[in-house]
mmCIF file of C-alpha atoms and ligand atoms in Angstrom:
data_model
loop_
_atom_site.group_PDB
_atom_site.id
_atom_site.type_symbol
_atom_site.label_atom_id
_atom_site.label_comp_id
_atom_site.label_asym_id
_atom_site.label_seq_id
_atom_site.Cartn_x
_atom_site.Cartn_y
_atom_site.Cartn_z
ATOM 1 C CA MET A 1 -15.338 9.173 15.323
ATOM 2 C CA ILE A 2 -16.837 8.290 11.871
ATOM 3 C CA VAL A 3 -20.473 9.397 11.037
ATOM 4 C CA ILE A 4 -21.962 7.113 8.452
ATOM 5 C CA ILE A 5 -24.578 8.820 6.624
ATOM 6 C CA ARG A 6 -27.914 7.056 5.392
ATOM 7 C CA SER A 7 -27.669 6.442 1.632
ATOM 8 C CA GLN A 8 -31.335 7.671 1.190
ATOM 9 C CA ALA A 9 -30.786 10.722 3.297
ATOM 10 C CA THR A 10 -31.798 13.988 1.358
ATOM 11 C CA SER A 11 -29.455 16.779 0.685
ATOM 12 C CA ALA A 12 -31.208 19.178 3.118
ATOM 13 C CA GLN A 13 -30.608 16.489 5.720
ATOM 14 C CA ARG A 14 -27.200 15.954 4.973
ATOM 15 C CA ALA A 15 -26.320 19.772 5.037
ATOM 16 C CA GLN A 16 -27.989 19.846 8.394
ATOM 17 C CA LEU A 17 -25.901 17.105 9.691
ATOM 18 C CA LEU A 18 -22.701 18.632 8.297
ATOM 19 C CA ALA A 19 -23.424 21.967 9.953
ATOM 20 C CA LEU A 20 -24.187 20.274 13.279
ATOM 21 C CA VAL A 21 -21.079 18.235 13.102
ATOM 22 C CA ASN A 22 -19.073 21.284 12.364
ATOM 23 C CA ARG A 23 -20.654 23.336 15.200
ATOM 24 C CA LEU A 24 -20.178 20.252 17.727
ATOM 25 C CA THR A 25 -16.488 19.856 16.879
ATOM 26 C CA GLY A 26 -15.791 23.601 16.688
ATOM 27 C CA SER A 27 -14.636 23.158 13.236
ATOM 28 C CA HIS A 28 -15.399 26.662 12.140
ATOM 29 C CA GLY A 29 -13.221 29.594 12.326
ATOM 30 C CA GLY A 30 -9.500 28.818 11.672
ATOM 31 C CA GLN A 31 -9.940 25.108 10.827
ATOM 32 C CA GLN A 32 -11.251 24.088 7.327
ATOM 33 C CA PRO A 33 -14.924 23.105 7.692
ATOM 34 C CA LEU A 34 -15.389 19.259 7.731
ATOM 35 C CA THR A 35 -16.941 17.723 4.608
ATOM 36 C CA SER A 36 -18.154 14.149 3.876
ATOM 37 C CA VAL A 37 -16.168 11.489 2.058
ATOM 38 C CA LYS A 38 -17.280 8.621 -0.075
ATOM 39 C CA ILE A 39 -15.578 5.266 0.980
ATOM 40 C CA ASP A 40 -16.511 1.969 -0.350
ATOM 41 C CA GLY A 41 -19.659 3.128 -1.721
ATOM 42 C CA ARG A 42 -20.692 4.782 1.947
ATOM 43 C CA GLU A 43 -20.736 8.602 2.603
ATOM 44 C CA VAL A 44 -19.089 9.329 5.870
ATOM 45 C CA ILE A 45 -17.782 12.147 8.005
ATOM 46 C CA VAL A 46 -14.629 11.684 10.152
ATOM 47 C CA CYS A 47 -14.039 13.853 12.988
ATOM 48 C CA GLU A 48 -12.268 13.858 16.295
ATOM 49 C CA SER A 49 -14.636 12.978 19.060
ATOM 50 C CA GLY A 50 -12.301 14.275 21.703
ATOM 51 C CA HIS A 51 -14.030 17.589 21.660
ATOM 52 C CA LEU A 52 -17.354 16.437 21.862
ATOM 53 C CA ASP A 53 -19.351 16.794 25.197
ATOM 54 C CA ALA A 54 -21.870 14.142 26.639
ATOM 55 C CA GLN A 55 -24.933 15.588 24.939
ATOM 56 C CA SER A 56 -23.472 15.739 21.493
ATOM 57 C CA LEU A 57 -23.292 12.099 20.654
ATOM 58 C CA PRO A 58 -27.260 11.220 21.480
ATOM 59 C CA LEU A 59 -27.774 14.563 19.302
ATOM 60 C CA LEU A 60 -25.840 13.339 16.532
ATOM 61 C CA LYS A 61 -27.489 9.945 16.602
ATOM 62 C CA GLN A 62 -30.790 11.411 16.347
ATOM 63 C CA GLN A 63 -30.085 13.170 13.004
ATOM 64 C CA GLU A 64 -32.261 11.786 10.266
ATOM 65 C CA ALA A 65 -29.083 11.675 7.974
ATOM 66 C CA VAL A 66 -27.310 9.550 10.262
ATOM 67 C CA GLU A 67 -27.018 5.597 9.836
ATOM 68 C CA ARG A 68 -24.675 4.937 12.449
ATOM 69 C CA VAL A 69 -21.832 6.606 14.542
ATOM 70 C CA VAL A 70 -18.617 4.540 14.878
ATOM 71 C CA PRO A 71 -16.526 5.733 17.883
ATOM 72 C CA ILE A 72 -12.891 5.158 16.905
ATOM 73 C CA ALA A 73 -10.139 5.932 19.610
ATOM 74 C CA THR A 74 -7.089 6.219 17.547
ATOM 75 C CA ALA A 75 -5.848 9.130 15.430
ATOM 76 C CA TYR A 76 -6.340 7.224 12.093
ATOM 77 C CA LYS A 77 -9.899 6.319 11.562
ATOM 78 C CA LEU A 78 -10.787 5.313 8.027
ATOM 79 C CA VAL A 79 -7.833 2.683 7.778
ATOM 80 C CA SER A 80 -8.850 1.321 11.512
ATOM 81 C CA ARG A 81 -9.779 -2.179 11.914
ATOM 82 C CA ALA A 82 -12.778 -0.553 14.177
ATOM 83 C CA PHE A 83 -14.334 1.117 11.093
ATOM 84 C CA LYS A 84 -14.011 -1.987 9.171
ATOM 85 C CA THR A 85 -13.728 -5.612 10.438
ATOM 86 C CA GLN A 86 -12.963 -7.414 7.090
ATOM 87 C CA THR A 87 -9.498 -7.142 5.509
ATOM 88 C CA SER A 88 -9.729 -5.006 2.357
ATOM 89 C CA SER A 89 -9.415 -6.957 -0.986
ATOM 90 C CA ILE A 90 -7.622 -4.618 -3.287
ATOM 91 C CA VAL A 91 -8.167 -5.404 -7.126
ATOM 92 C CA VAL A 92 -5.134 -4.689 -9.192
ATOM 93 C CA GLY A 93 -5.410 -4.287 -12.838
ATOM 94 C CA ALA A 94 -9.003 -3.896 -13.525
ATOM 95 C CA ALA A 95 -8.449 -0.781 -15.274
ATOM 96 C CA THR A 96 -5.915 -1.916 -17.824
ATOM 97 C CA ILE A 97 -5.197 -4.833 -20.243
ATOM 98 C CA ALA A 98 -3.457 -6.687 -17.264
ATOM 99 C CA GLU A 99 -4.720 -10.028 -15.860
ATOM 100 C CA PRO A 100 -6.357 -8.573 -12.582
ATOM 101 C CA VAL A 101 -4.887 -9.826 -9.365
ATOM 102 C CA VAL A 102 -6.474 -9.370 -5.718
ATOM 103 C CA ILE A 103 -4.266 -8.498 -2.840
ATOM 104 C CA GLY A 104 -5.768 -9.041 0.671
ATOM 105 C CA GLY A 105 -9.186 -10.488 1.700
ATOM 106 C CA ALA A 106 -10.432 -13.676 3.151
ATOM 107 C CA ASP A 107 -9.981 -16.112 0.299
ATOM 108 C CA SER A 108 -7.060 -14.231 -1.387
ATOM 109 C CA MET A 109 -3.536 -16.204 -1.460
ATOM 110 C CA PRO A 110 -0.365 -14.302 -1.057
ATOM 111 C CA VAL A 111 0.851 -12.486 -4.198
ATOM 112 C CA VAL A 112 4.478 -12.428 -5.322
ATOM 113 C CA ILE A 113 5.572 -9.092 -7.142
ATOM 114 C CA ALA A 114 8.920 -9.210 -8.684
ATOM 115 C CA GLY A 115 11.219 -7.088 -11.097
ATOM 116 C CA PRO A 116 14.102 -5.001 -11.296
ATOM 117 C CA CYS A 117 14.831 -2.138 -8.756
ATOM 118 C CA ALA A 118 14.781 0.085 -11.749
ATOM 119 C CA VAL A 119 13.897 0.062 -15.515
ATOM 120 C CA GLU A 120 17.263 0.108 -17.133
ATOM 121 C CA GLY A 121 16.123 -0.391 -20.826
ATOM 122 C CA ARG A 122 13.855 -2.536 -23.035
ATOM 123 C CA GLU A 123 15.776 -5.598 -23.301
ATOM 124 C CA GLN A 124 16.611 -5.818 -19.594
ATOM 125 C CA LEU A 125 12.704 -5.075 -18.724
ATOM 126 C CA LEU A 126 11.127 -7.425 -21.175
ATOM 127 C CA THR A 127 13.616 -10.172 -20.253
ATOM 128 C CA ILE A 128 12.876 -9.731 -16.500
ATOM 129 C CA ALA A 129 9.129 -9.568 -17.142
ATOM 130 C CA HIS A 130 9.100 -12.772 -19.141
ATOM 131 C CA ALA A 131 11.234 -14.490 -16.240
ATOM 132 C CA VAL A 132 8.783 -13.261 -13.574
ATOM 133 C CA LYS A 133 5.866 -14.662 -15.372
ATOM 134 C CA ALA A 134 7.524 -17.963 -15.827
ATOM 135 C CA ALA A 135 8.573 -18.107 -12.383
ATOM 136 C CA GLY A 136 4.835 -17.743 -11.123
ATOM 137 C CA GLY A 137 5.283 -14.024 -10.269
ATOM 138 C CA ARG A 138 1.862 -12.386 -10.490
ATOM 139 C CA MET A 139 2.898 -8.602 -10.868
ATOM 140 C CA LEU A 140 5.838 -6.816 -12.313
ATOM 141 C CA ARG A 141 7.791 -4.117 -10.445
ATOM 142 C CA GLY A 142 10.147 -1.577 -11.850
ATOM 143 C CA GLY A 143 11.227 2.079 -10.870
ATOM 144 C CA ALA A 144 10.959 4.528 -13.683
ATOM 145 C CA PHE A 145 11.701 7.645 -11.301
ATOM 146 C CA LYS A 146 14.174 6.512 -8.859
ATOM 147 C CA PRO A 147 14.476 8.239 -5.281
ATOM 148 C CA ARG A 148 18.606 8.005 -5.247
ATOM 149 C CA THR A 149 20.478 8.951 -2.096
ATOM 150 C CA SER A 150 23.110 10.585 -4.415
ATOM 151 C CA PRO A 151 22.340 12.786 -7.253
ATOM 152 C CA TYR A 152 25.216 11.318 -9.272
ATOM 153 C CA GLN A 153 23.555 7.724 -9.163
ATOM 154 C CA PHE A 154 21.292 6.417 -12.075
ATOM 155 C CA GLN A 155 17.871 8.303 -11.594
ATOM 156 C CA GLY A 156 15.708 6.230 -13.831
ATOM 157 C CA LEU A 157 14.260 6.613 -17.459
ATOM 158 C CA GLY A 158 11.404 8.624 -16.369
ATOM 159 C CA ILE A 159 8.289 8.700 -18.872
ATOM 160 C CA GLN A 160 10.304 6.133 -21.115
ATOM 161 C CA GLY A 161 10.538 3.701 -18.281
ATOM 162 C CA LEU A 162 6.728 4.012 -17.774
ATOM 163 C CA GLN A 163 6.362 3.384 -21.589
ATOM 164 C CA LEU A 164 8.585 0.122 -21.458
ATOM 165 C CA LEU A 165 6.448 -1.117 -18.238
ATOM 166 C CA ALA A 166 3.201 -0.611 -20.274
ATOM 167 C CA GLU A 167 4.944 -2.645 -23.089
ATOM 168 C CA ALA A 168 5.977 -5.484 -20.613
ATOM 169 C CA ARG A 169 2.365 -5.606 -19.384
ATOM 170 C CA ALA A 170 1.138 -5.950 -22.904
ATOM 171 C CA GLU A 171 3.511 -8.880 -23.575
ATOM 172 C CA THR A 172 2.987 -10.721 -20.119
ATOM 173 C CA GLY A 173 -0.369 -9.749 -18.801
ATOM 174 C CA LEU A 174 1.245 -8.739 -15.472
ATOM 175 C CA PRO A 175 -0.218 -5.714 -13.880
ATOM 176 C CA ILE A 176 2.694 -3.219 -13.131
ATOM 177 C CA ILE A 177 3.676 -1.055 -10.146
ATOM 178 C CA THR A 178 5.978 1.655 -10.117
ATOM 179 C CA GLU A 179 7.029 4.747 -7.926
ATOM 180 C CA VAL A 180 5.785 8.273 -8.183
ATOM 181 C CA MET A 181 7.721 10.939 -6.316
ATOM 182 C CA GLU A 182 5.733 14.044 -7.225
ATOM 183 C CA PRO A 183 2.306 15.272 -6.806
ATOM 184 C CA ASP A 184 2.230 16.629 -10.379
ATOM 185 C CA LEU A 185 2.967 13.338 -11.820
ATOM 186 C CA VAL A 186 0.415 11.140 -10.105
ATOM 187 C CA GLU A 187 -1.796 11.503 -13.171
ATOM 188 C CA THR A 188 0.763 10.479 -15.543
ATOM 189 C CA VAL A 189 2.008 7.484 -13.516
ATOM 190 C CA ALA A 190 -1.557 6.527 -12.993
ATOM 191 C CA HIS A 191 -2.106 6.590 -16.644
ATOM 192 C CA TYR A 192 0.488 3.940 -17.239
ATOM 193 C CA ALA A 193 0.729 1.936 -13.888
ATOM 194 C CA ASP A 194 -1.768 -0.646 -12.252
ATOM 195 C CA VAL A 195 -0.364 0.199 -8.846
ATOM 196 C CA LEU A 196 1.335 3.405 -7.760
ATOM 197 C CA GLN A 197 4.315 2.892 -5.287
ATOM 198 C CA ILE A 198 4.962 5.733 -2.649
ATOM 199 C CA GLY A 199 8.372 4.967 -1.463
ATOM 200 C CA SER A 200 9.863 5.178 2.094
ATOM 201 C CA ARG A 201 11.613 8.670 1.508
ATOM 202 C CA ASN A 202 8.038 10.086 0.592
ATOM 203 C CA MET A 203 5.880 8.373 3.371
ATOM 204 C CA GLN A 204 5.206 11.707 4.896
ATOM 205 C CA ASN A 205 5.291 13.821 1.589
ATOM 206 C CA PHE A 206 1.618 14.908 2.438
ATOM 207 C CA PRO A 207 1.000 16.852 -0.904
ATOM 208 C CA LEU A 208 1.994 13.418 -2.659
ATOM 209 C CA LEU A 209 -0.302 11.300 -0.380
ATOM 210 C CA LEU A 210 -3.178 13.822 -1.154
ATOM 211 C CA ALA A 211 -2.519 13.715 -4.801
ATOM 212 C CA ALA A 212 -2.477 9.991 -4.773
ATOM 213 C CA GLY A 213 -5.759 10.077 -2.790
ATOM 214 C CA ARG A 214 -7.415 12.526 -5.379
ATOM 215 C CA ASN A 215 -5.864 12.410 -9.052
ATOM 216 C CA SER A 216 -5.001 8.750 -9.222
ATOM 217 C CA CYS A 217 -8.443 7.528 -10.443
ATOM 218 C CA LYS A 218 -8.407 5.307 -7.312
ATOM 219 C CA ARG A 219 -5.487 3.206 -8.708
ATOM 220 C CA PRO A 220 -4.231 1.049 -5.710
ATOM 221 C CA VAL A 221 -1.391 2.718 -3.787
ATOM 222 C CA MET A 222 1.348 0.719 -2.113
ATOM 223 C CA LEU A 223 2.538 2.742 0.717
ATOM 224 C CA LYS A 224 5.940 1.623 1.944
ATOM 225 C CA ARG A 225 6.976 2.441 5.372
ATOM 226 C CA GLY A 226 9.088 5.338 6.138
ATOM 227 C CA LEU A 227 12.700 4.807 6.946
ATOM 228 C CA SER A 228 12.175 5.384 10.629
ATOM 229 C CA ALA A 229 8.337 5.662 10.614
ATOM 230 C CA THR A 230 6.355 4.365 13.582
ATOM 231 C CA ILE A 231 3.457 2.341 12.808
ATOM 232 C CA ASP A 232 0.986 5.264 13.693
ATOM 233 C CA GLU A 233 2.768 7.432 11.507
ATOM 234 C CA TRP A 234 2.648 5.065 8.585
ATOM 235 C CA LEU A 235 -1.220 4.530 9.121
ATOM 236 C CA LEU A 236 -1.769 8.051 9.270
ATOM 237 C CA ALA A 237 -0.059 8.641 6.211
ATOM 238 C CA ALA A 238 -2.374 5.842 4.753
ATOM 239 C CA GLU A 239 -5.208 7.847 6.299
ATOM 240 C CA TYR A 240 -4.069 10.592 4.077
ATOM 241 C CA ILE A 241 -4.698 8.862 0.904
ATOM 242 C CA VAL A 242 -7.912 7.237 1.897
ATOM 243 C CA SER A 243 -9.565 10.353 3.342
ATOM 244 C CA ALA A 244 -8.534 12.275 0.023
ATOM 245 C CA GLY A 245 -10.829 9.482 -1.804
ATOM 246 C CA ASN A 246 -8.795 6.535 -2.467
ATOM 247 C CA PRO A 247 -9.669 3.451 -0.503
ATOM 248 C CA ASN A 248 -7.220 1.148 -2.428
ATOM 249 C CA VAL A 249 -4.197 1.242 -0.139
ATOM 250 C CA ILE A 250 -1.619 -1.609 0.412
ATOM 251 C CA LEU A 251 1.029 -1.271 3.138
ATOM 252 C CA CYS A 252 4.686 -2.414 2.449
ATOM 253 C CA GLU A 253 7.072 -3.206 5.360
ATOM 254 C CA ARG A 254 10.547 -2.682 3.865
ATOM 255 C CA GLY A 255 12.539 -2.471 6.982
ATOM 256 C CA ILE A 256 13.353 0.214 9.432
ATOM 257 C CA ARG A 257 16.629 2.006 10.251
ATOM 258 C CA SER A 258 18.721 0.561 13.004
ATOM 259 C CA PHE A 259 22.386 0.731 14.362
ATOM 260 C CA ASP A 260 23.505 -2.211 12.971
ATOM 261 C CA ILE A 261 24.885 -1.908 9.455
ATOM 262 C CA GLN A 262 25.188 -5.886 8.650
ATOM 263 C CA THR A 263 21.641 -5.661 7.152
ATOM 264 C CA ARG A 264 20.594 -2.586 5.021
ATOM 265 C CA ASN A 265 17.665 -2.220 7.468
ATOM 266 C CA VAL A 266 15.909 -4.303 10.211
ATOM 267 C CA LEU A 267 12.949 -6.261 8.761
ATOM 268 C CA ASP A 268 10.234 -5.683 11.419
ATOM 269 C CA LEU A 269 7.791 -8.668 11.016
ATOM 270 C CA ALA A 270 6.198 -8.353 14.145
ATOM 271 C CA CYS A 271 4.446 -5.267 12.402
ATOM 272 C CA VAL A 272 2.598 -7.570 10.127
ATOM 273 C CA PRO A 273 0.090 -9.520 12.847
ATOM 274 C CA LEU A 274 0.118 -6.197 14.717
ATOM 275 C CA LEU A 275 -0.947 -4.198 11.475
ATOM 276 C CA HIS A 276 -3.516 -6.948 10.995
ATOM 277 C CA GLU A 277 -4.946 -6.013 14.466
ATOM 278 C CA LEU A 278 -4.903 -2.175 13.924
ATOM 279 C CA THR A 279 -6.032 -2.058 10.344
ATOM 280 C CA HIS A 280 -8.137 -3.589 7.458
ATOM 281 C CA LEU A 281 -5.620 -2.621 4.812
ATOM 282 C CA PRO A 282 -3.514 -5.465 3.426
ATOM 283 C CA VAL A 283 0.124 -5.812 4.183
ATOM 284 C CA ILE A 284 2.907 -6.808 1.973
ATOM 285 C CA VAL A 285 6.687 -7.279 2.700
ATOM 286 C CA ASP A 286 9.751 -6.370 0.855
ATOM 287 C CA PRO A 287 12.795 -8.508 1.962
ATOM 288 C CA SER A 288 14.952 -6.967 -0.646
ATOM 289 C CA HIS A 289 15.164 -3.512 0.859
ATOM 290 C CA ALA A 290 14.749 -4.769 4.256
ATOM 291 C CA THR A 291 17.947 -6.849 4.397
ATOM 292 C CA GLY A 292 19.857 -5.598 1.429
ATOM 293 C CA ARG A 293 21.426 -8.971 1.034
ATOM 294 C CA ARG A 294 20.211 -11.504 -1.666
ATOM 295 C CA GLU A 295 21.141 -14.608 0.341
ATOM 296 C CA LEU A 296 18.766 -13.650 3.172
ATOM 297 C CA VAL A 297 15.839 -12.898 0.781
ATOM 298 C CA PRO A 298 14.458 -16.520 0.607
ATOM 299 C CA THR A 299 14.477 -17.093 4.254
ATOM 300 C CA MET A 300 12.830 -14.002 4.995
ATOM 301 C CA SER A 301 10.291 -14.224 2.434
ATOM 302 C CA ARG A 302 9.150 -17.507 3.951
ATOM 303 C CA ALA A 303 9.054 -15.735 7.555
ATOM 304 C CA ALA A 304 6.947 -12.994 6.049
ATOM 305 C CA ILE A 305 4.327 -15.260 4.657
ATOM 306 C CA ALA A 306 4.441 -17.329 8.092
ATOM 307 C CA ALA A 307 3.933 -13.890 9.639
ATOM 308 C CA GLY A 308 0.538 -13.445 7.638
ATOM 309 C CA ALA A 309 1.847 -10.861 4.735
ATOM 310 C CA GLU A 310 -0.701 -10.805 1.890
ATOM 311 C CA GLY A 311 2.267 -10.534 -0.460
ATOM 312 C CA LEU A 312 5.973 -10.095 -0.990
ATOM 313 C CA ILE A 313 7.771 -7.492 -3.373
ATOM 314 C CA LEU A 314 10.969 -8.802 -4.595
ATOM 315 C CA GLU A 315 13.896 -7.221 -6.746
ATOM 316 C CA VAL A 316 14.949 -9.608 -9.365
ATOM 317 C CA HIS A 317 17.681 -9.098 -12.088
ATOM 318 C CA PRO A 318 19.081 -11.711 -14.520
ATOM 319 C CA GLU A 319 22.810 -10.215 -13.794
ATOM 320 C CA PRO A 320 22.500 -8.884 -10.102
ATOM 321 C CA ASN A 321 26.067 -7.852 -10.186
ATOM 322 C CA HIS A 322 25.554 -5.565 -13.318
ATOM 323 C CA ALA A 323 22.245 -4.120 -12.083
ATOM 324 C CA LEU A 324 22.273 -0.267 -12.237
ATOM 325 C CA CYS A 325 20.662 -0.057 -8.919
ATOM 326 C CA ASP A 326 20.412 -2.510 -5.776
ATOM 327 C CA GLY A 327 22.199 -5.463 -7.383
ATOM 328 C CA ARG A 328 23.401 -6.936 -3.891
ATOM 329 C CA GLN A 329 19.930 -7.400 -2.922
ATOM 330 C CA SER A 330 18.707 -8.597 -6.260
ATOM 331 C CA ILE A 331 17.798 -12.266 -6.705
ATOM 332 C CA THR A 332 18.024 -14.243 -10.094
ATOM 333 C CA PRO A 333 15.003 -15.478 -11.786
ATOM 334 C CA GLU A 334 15.707 -19.103 -10.548
ATOM 335 C CA GLN A 335 15.635 -18.103 -7.062
ATOM 336 C CA LEU A 336 12.376 -16.391 -7.752
ATOM 337 C CA GLN A 337 10.996 -19.509 -8.904
ATOM 338 C CA THR A 338 11.941 -21.183 -5.613
ATOM 339 C CA ILE A 339 10.542 -18.627 -3.614
ATOM 340 C CA VAL A 340 7.223 -18.536 -5.534
ATOM 341 C CA HIS A 341 6.976 -22.234 -5.022
ATOM 342 C CA GLU A 342 7.861 -21.868 -1.379
ATOM 343 C CA THR A 343 5.249 -19.108 -0.994
ATOM 344 C CA ASP A 344 2.618 -21.221 -2.422
ATOM 345 C CA VAL A 345 3.600 -24.107 0.058
ATOM 346 C CA MET A 346 3.582 -21.794 3.144
ATOM 347 C CA ALA A 347 0.350 -20.059 1.950
ATOM 348 C CA GLN A 348 -1.374 -23.495 1.646
ATOM 349 C CA PHE A 349 -0.134 -24.457 5.120
ATOM 350 C CA MET A 350 -1.251 -21.063 6.448
ATOM 351 C CA TYR A 351 -4.554 -21.263 4.816
ATOM 352 C CA ASN A 352 -5.191 -24.713 6.065
ATOM 353 C CA THR A 353 -3.975 -24.600 9.731
ATOM 354 C CA VAL A 354 -3.834 -21.022 10.827
ATOM 355 C CA ARG A 355 -6.745 -18.938 9.054
ATOM 356 C CA VAL A 356 -9.358 -21.370 8.964
ATOM 357 C CA PRO A 357 -11.125 -21.610 12.439
ATOM 358 C CA GLN A 358 -10.615 -24.750 14.194
ATOM 359 C CA VAL A 359 -13.668 -26.748 14.774
ATOM 360 C CA ALA A 360 -14.009 -27.772 18.378
HETATM 361 C C1 PEP B 1 12.195 0.605 -4.348
HETATM 362 O O1 PEP B 1 11.355 -0.162 -4.226
HETATM 363 O O2 PEP B 1 13.147 0.707 -5.265
HETATM 364 C C2 PEP B 1 12.585 1.636 -3.209
HETATM 365 C C3 PEP B 1 13.223 2.809 -3.304
HETATM 366 O O3 PEP B 1 12.097 1.250 -1.926
HETATM 367 P P1 PEP B 1 12.105 1.924 -0.520
HETATM 368 O O4 PEP B 1 11.246 3.308 -0.852
HETATM 369 O O5 PEP B 1 11.636 0.992 0.335
HETATM 370 O O6 PEP B 1 13.418 2.158 -0.293
HETATM 371 MN MN1 MN B 2 15.594 -0.885 -5.041
#
């Protein structure tokens, strides 16, 4: 249940409401008392309605501080479509010198994000950044802090990698997205990046999710699906970020673990239309990590757009076979140009035929 507080409510009325909600839901003794959060300019209290008895709801609705009570049956609340019917538009790049990009929302077209798996050096990154821009990509990706399976693999350039990304943004105007792995580094990464990436391996790193909610100056966060995460677990991870104060979350499907090793992961494209039913958050797809094979990336990119994805994130490298990380799945700048073109064509088709309501 979400209790929406009237903007004109006095602080006494608010305090009275909070005390009542805490009493009715039993959030005293043991549990942390509930507090209100600000979401999209509205102040709300989020609580589990399961514990409320039949008289509680009318009592709540009568409170002078209450504008509306939205019943929400799912465990995730603020990210639920039941709370917000319009798909969220996430504005990227508004806080830096980047050219702003909008991800999600009724009139936005799919956004192609591309770049190397890892920032390897100045020349590599700037070459790729210019190639991404020339190919029509709208944002630049690049890992500075790399979550590698083996401690002996290249771990990323760290802060130097962030500085190079900022330089690439200054040269191209492309907003940058990069991964953050530690709660204590959220502020630092937010200082450089336009979007913070939370990777699959950290989807349920709850201190990191809370830090991205609280300490990122509301920088958009792209939350990748965990290696074997269910959709509910993923949406609850997003709920952590939003309930901690940052409503700007983008979901990224990057494939899930299965038994077949022919592809790196299994791209769950059905999750795209399903998520559009369950949540108002935009969804983008990462065919690079999902397939692990560059030859499959163009087809699965088209398929993702056909499924309704609000964007793609692709790994690109001028010399994929010499990439320090994920070369097997990295496409070339030439392939990127084709995918951007095909994305535009597919998106136009989708916009004209699928999204626009048919006139009877
Ligand atoms: C990445 O984007 O480079 C990455 C490590 O992705 P994932 O967290 O999906 O494995
Ligand atoms: Mn990678």
